[in-house]
Coordinates of C-alpha atoms in Angstrom, one line a residue:
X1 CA -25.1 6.0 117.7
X2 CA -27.1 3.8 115.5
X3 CA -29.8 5.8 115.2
X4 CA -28.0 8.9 114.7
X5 CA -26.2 7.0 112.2
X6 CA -29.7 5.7 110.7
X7 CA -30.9 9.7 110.7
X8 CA -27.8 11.0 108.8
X9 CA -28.4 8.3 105.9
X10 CA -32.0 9.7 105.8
X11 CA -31.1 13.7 105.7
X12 CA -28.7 12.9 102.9
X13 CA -31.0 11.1 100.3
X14 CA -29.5 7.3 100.7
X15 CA -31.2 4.5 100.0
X16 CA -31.2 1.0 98.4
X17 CA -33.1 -0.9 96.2
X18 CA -36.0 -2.9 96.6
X19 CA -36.7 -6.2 96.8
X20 CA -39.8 -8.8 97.4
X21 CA -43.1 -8.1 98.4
X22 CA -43.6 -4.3 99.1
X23 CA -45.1 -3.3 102.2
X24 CA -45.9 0.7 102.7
X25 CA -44.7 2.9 105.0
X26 CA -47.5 5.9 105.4
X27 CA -49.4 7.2 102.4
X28 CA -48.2 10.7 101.2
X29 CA -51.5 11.5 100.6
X30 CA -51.9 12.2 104.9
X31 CA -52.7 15.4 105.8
X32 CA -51.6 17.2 108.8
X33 CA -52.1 21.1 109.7
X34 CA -50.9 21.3 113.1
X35 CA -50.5 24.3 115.1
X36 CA -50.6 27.5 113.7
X37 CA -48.8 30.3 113.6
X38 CA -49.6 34.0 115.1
X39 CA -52.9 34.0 116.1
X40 CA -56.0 36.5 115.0
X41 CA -53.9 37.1 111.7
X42 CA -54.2 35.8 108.2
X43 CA -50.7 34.6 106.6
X44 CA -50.1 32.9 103.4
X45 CA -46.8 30.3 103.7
X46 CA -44.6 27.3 102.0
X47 CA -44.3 23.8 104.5
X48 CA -42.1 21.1 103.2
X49 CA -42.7 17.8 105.6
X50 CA -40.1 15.1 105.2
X51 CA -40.4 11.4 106.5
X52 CA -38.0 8.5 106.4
X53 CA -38.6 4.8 107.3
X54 CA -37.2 1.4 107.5
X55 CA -39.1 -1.3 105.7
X56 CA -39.1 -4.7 105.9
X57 CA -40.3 -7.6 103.7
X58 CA -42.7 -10.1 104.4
X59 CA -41.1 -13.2 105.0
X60 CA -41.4 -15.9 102.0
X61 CA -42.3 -19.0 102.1
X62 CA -39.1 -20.4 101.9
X63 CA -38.2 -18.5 105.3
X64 CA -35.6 -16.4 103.5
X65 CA -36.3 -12.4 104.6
X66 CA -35.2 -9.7 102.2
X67 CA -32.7 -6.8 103.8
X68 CA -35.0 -3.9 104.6
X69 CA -35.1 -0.8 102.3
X70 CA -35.4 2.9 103.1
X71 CA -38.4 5.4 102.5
X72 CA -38.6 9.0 101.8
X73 CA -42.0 10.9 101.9
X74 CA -40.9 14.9 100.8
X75 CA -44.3 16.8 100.7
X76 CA -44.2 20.7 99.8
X77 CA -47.4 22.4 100.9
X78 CA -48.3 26.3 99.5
X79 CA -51.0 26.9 103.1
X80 CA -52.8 29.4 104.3
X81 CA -55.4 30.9 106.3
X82 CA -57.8 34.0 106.2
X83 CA -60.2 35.8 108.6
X84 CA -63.8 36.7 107.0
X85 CA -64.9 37.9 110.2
X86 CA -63.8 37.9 113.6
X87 CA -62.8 34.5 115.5
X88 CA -63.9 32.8 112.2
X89 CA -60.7 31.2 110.3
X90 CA -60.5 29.5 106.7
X91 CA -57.6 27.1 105.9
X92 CA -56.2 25.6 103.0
X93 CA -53.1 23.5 102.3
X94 CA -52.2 22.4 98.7
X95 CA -49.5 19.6 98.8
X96 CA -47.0 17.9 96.6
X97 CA -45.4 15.3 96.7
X98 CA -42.8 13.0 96.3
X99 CA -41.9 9.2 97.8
X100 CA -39.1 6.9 96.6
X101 CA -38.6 3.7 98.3
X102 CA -36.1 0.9 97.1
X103 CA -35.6 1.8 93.3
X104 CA -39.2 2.6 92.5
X105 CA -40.4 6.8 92.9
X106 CA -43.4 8.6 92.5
X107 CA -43.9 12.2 92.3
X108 CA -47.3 14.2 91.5
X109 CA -50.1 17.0 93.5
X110 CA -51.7 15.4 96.6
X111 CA -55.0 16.2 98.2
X112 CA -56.0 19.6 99.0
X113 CA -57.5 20.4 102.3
X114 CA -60.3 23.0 103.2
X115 CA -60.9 23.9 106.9
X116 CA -63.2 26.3 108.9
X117 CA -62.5 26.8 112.6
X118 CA -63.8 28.9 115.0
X119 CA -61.7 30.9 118.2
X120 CA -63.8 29.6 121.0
X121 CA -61.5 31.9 123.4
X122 CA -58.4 33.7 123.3
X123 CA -57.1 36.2 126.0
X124 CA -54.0 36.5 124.4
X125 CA -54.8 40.3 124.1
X126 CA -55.9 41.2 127.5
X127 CA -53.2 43.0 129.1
X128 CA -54.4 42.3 132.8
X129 CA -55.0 38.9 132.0
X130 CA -51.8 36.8 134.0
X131 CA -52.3 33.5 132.3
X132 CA -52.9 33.3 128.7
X133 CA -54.8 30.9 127.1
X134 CA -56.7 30.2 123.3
X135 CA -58.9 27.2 122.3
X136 CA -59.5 27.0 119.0
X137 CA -61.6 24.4 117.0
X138 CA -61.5 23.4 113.6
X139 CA -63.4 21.0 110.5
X140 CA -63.0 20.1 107.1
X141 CA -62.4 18.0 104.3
X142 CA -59.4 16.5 102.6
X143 CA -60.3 16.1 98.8
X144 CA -59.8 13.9 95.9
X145 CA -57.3 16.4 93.6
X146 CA -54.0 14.1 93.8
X147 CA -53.8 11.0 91.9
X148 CA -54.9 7.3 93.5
X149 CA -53.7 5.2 90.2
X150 CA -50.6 5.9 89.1
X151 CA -48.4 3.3 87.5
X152 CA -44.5 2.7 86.9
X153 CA -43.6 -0.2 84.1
X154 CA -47.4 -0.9 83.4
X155 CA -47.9 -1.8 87.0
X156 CA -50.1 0.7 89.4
X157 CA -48.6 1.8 92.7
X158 CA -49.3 0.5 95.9
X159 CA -52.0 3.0 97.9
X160 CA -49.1 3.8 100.5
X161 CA -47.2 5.3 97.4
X162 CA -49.6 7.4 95.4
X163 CA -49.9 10.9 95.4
X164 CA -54.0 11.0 96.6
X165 CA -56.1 8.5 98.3
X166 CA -59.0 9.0 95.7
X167 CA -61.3 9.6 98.5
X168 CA -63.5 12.6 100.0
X169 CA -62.5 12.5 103.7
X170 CA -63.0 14.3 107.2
X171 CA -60.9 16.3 109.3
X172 CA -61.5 17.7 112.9
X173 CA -58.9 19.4 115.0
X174 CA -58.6 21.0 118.6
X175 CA -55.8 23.4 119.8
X176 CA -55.1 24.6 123.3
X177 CA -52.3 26.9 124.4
X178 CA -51.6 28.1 127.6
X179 CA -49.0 30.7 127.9
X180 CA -47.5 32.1 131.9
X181 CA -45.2 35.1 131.6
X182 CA -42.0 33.9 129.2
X183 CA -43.3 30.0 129.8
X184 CA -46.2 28.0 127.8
X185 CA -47.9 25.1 126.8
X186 CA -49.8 23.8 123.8
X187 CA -51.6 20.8 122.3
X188 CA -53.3 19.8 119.3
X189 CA -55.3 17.1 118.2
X190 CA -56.6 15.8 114.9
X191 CA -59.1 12.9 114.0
X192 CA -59.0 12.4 110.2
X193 CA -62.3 9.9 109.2
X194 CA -61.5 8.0 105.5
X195 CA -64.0 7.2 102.9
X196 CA -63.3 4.9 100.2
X197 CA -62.3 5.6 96.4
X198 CA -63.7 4.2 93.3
X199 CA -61.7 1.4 93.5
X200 CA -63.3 0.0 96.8
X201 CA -59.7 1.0 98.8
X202 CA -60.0 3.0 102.1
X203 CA -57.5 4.0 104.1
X204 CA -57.9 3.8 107.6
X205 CA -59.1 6.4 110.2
X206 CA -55.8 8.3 111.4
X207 CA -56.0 10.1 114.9
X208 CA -52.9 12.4 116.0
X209 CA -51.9 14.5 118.7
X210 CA -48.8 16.8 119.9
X211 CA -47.8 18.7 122.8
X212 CA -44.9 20.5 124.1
X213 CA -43.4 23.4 126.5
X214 CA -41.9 26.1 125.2
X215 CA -40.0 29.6 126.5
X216 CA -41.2 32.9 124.9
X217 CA -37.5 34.8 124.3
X218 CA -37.0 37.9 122.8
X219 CA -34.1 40.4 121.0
X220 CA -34.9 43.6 119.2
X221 CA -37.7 43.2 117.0
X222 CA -37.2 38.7 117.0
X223 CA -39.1 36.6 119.0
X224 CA -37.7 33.1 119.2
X225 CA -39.8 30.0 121.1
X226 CA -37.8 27.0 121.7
X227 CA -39.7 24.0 122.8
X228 CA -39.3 20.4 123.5
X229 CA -42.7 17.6 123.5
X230 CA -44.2 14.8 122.4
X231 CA -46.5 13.5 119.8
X232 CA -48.7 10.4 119.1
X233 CA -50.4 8.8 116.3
X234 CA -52.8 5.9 115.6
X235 CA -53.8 4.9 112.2
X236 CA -56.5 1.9 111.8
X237 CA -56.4 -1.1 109.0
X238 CA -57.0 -0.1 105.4
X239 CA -59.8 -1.8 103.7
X240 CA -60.1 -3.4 100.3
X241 CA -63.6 -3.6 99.3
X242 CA -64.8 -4.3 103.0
X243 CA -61.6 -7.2 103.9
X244 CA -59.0 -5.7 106.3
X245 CA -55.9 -5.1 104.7
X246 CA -53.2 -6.7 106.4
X247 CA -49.6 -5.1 107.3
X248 CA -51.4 -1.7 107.6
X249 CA -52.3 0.7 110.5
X250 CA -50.1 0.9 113.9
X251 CA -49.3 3.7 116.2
X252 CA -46.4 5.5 117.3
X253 CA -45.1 7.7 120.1
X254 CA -42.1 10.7 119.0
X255 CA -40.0 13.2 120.8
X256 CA -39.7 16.6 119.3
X257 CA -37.7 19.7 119.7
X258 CA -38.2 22.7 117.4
X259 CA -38.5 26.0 117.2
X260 CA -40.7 29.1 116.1
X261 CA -38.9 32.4 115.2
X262 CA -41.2 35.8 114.0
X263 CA -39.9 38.8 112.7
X264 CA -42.1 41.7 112.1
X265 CA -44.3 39.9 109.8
X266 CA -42.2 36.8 108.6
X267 CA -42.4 33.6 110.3
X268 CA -40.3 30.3 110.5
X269 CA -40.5 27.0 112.4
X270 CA -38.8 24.1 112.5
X271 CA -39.2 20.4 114.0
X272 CA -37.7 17.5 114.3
X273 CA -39.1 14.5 115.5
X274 CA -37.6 10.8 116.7
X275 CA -39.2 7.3 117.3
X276 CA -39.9 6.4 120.9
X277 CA -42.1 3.5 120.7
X278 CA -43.6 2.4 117.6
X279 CA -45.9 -0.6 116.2
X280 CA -46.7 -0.1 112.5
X281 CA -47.9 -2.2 109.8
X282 CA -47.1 -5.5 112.0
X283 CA -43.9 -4.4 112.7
X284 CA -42.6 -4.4 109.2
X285 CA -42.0 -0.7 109.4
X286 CA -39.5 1.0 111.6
X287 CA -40.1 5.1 111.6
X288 CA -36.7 6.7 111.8
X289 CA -37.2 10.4 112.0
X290 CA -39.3 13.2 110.4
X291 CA -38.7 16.9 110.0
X292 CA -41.3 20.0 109.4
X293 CA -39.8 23.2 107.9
X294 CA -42.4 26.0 107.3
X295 CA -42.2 30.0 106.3
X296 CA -44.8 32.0 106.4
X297 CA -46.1 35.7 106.1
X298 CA -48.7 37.5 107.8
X299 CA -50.8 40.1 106.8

């Protein structure tokens, strides 16, 4: 009931205000693609990520510890991907976004994200073909085009809260489906590798991975795939100017349940994911649920 409780206050837009030292959630400037939708077809779409955490205060040296405040991260991505040739795919994905936390807010573009990946095999065609399966591979970078110095009142945001990161950084991702009659399974990994920004900050290197089972149905001209998994994600210290940053990194396990529905050539999924087991920024910050909403069109 508590965290139900803790979800509801997220979904509606609550939050208090802040007090003491700050200490960051995760930076808005992270970049995730995930899995994609339809396979062997181009689309153009709209994602809108949200992300809402329990923060705590360092302890002072009095020993008193602030109450905990509440973070939003609401990113809007415009995302796509094209086929030059065959089994060859280019990605993009745009963001903006927008993070309050305690009374302070911040709002701006984020950092693009350029990808090239390559079908390494897909059977998903073959009509004798019992057990369907596709292993794609991907590479990239994340670039510099959101803001990294943004200030509120004359003083500059922590790293956690702007827009960018500042920094030219690399992306590689795997995805493998597997797909048996109405049943299937996919995963997807990404390892994102951070450079620093003119400043001397880097964040640090962010690996993340997913999985889940879902059930092909289908009505009429409407497919819909429930599904039901797991995901997992480890991010390492931030550095200032080579010293470790402390309070930063951690990992974290979620449940998930979601959906994908396709209609002729409109698409929609949904996700929802909940804390399982977490360890982030020395236990200062509690995750308490994130959601994934993207519509797309294929063509």
């Amino acid at each position: 009931m508590k965290k139900f409780l803790l979800l509801c206050a997220c979904l509606i837009g609550m939050y208090t205000n802040a007090v003491a030292c700050d200490v960051c959630g995760c930076s808005s400037g992270a970049s995730y693609l995930g899995t994609l939708p339809q396979l062997n077809r181009s689309f153009i779409g709209l994602r809108y990520g949200f992300a809402c955490n329990r923060v705590h205060s360092i302890p002072s040296l009095s020993g008193t510890t602030p109450a905990p405040v509440t973070e939003f991260i609401h990113t809007t991505e415009v995302w796509g991907r094209f086929f030059p040739v065959k089994r060859v795919q280019l990605m993009a994905s745009v963001p903006f976004g927008y993070y309050t936390k305690g009374g302070a807010a911040n709002l701006g573009l984020g950092d693009a994200t350029l990808m090239a990946g390559y079908i390494l095999y897909n059977n998903g065609d073959s009509i004798g073909a019992k057990i369907k399966q596709t292993v794609i591979l991907n590479g990239g970078l994340k670039l510099p085009t959101g803001a990294y110095t943004k200030a509120t009142n004359g003083e500059r945001l922590q790293p956690g809260m702007q827009p960018g990161t500042g920094s030219v950084d690399f992306v590689a991702n795997a995805f493998y489906s597997l797909r048996y009659r109405k049943a299937g399974f996919a995963a997807d990994a990404l390892y994102k590798i951070n450079t620093s920004n003119r400043a001397g900050y880097r964040s640090g290197n962010r690996f993340m991975a997913a999985a889940k089972a879902f059930v092909w149905l289908r009505a009429n001209r409407v497919s819909i795939l429930p599904s039901i998994g797991a995901a997992y994600e480890n991010t390492a210290h931030d550095g200032n100017n080579n010293v470790r940053v402390n309070y930063s990194g951690g990992q974290a396990v979620f449940g998930q349940i979601g959906f994908d529905c396709y209609y002729r050539k409109m698409g929609a999924m949904a996700t929802v994911q909940l804390p399982v087991a977490y360890s982030y920024n020395g236990n200062l910050t509690q995750p308490i649920a994130r959601v994934n909403l993207q519509l797309f069109y294929t063509f």
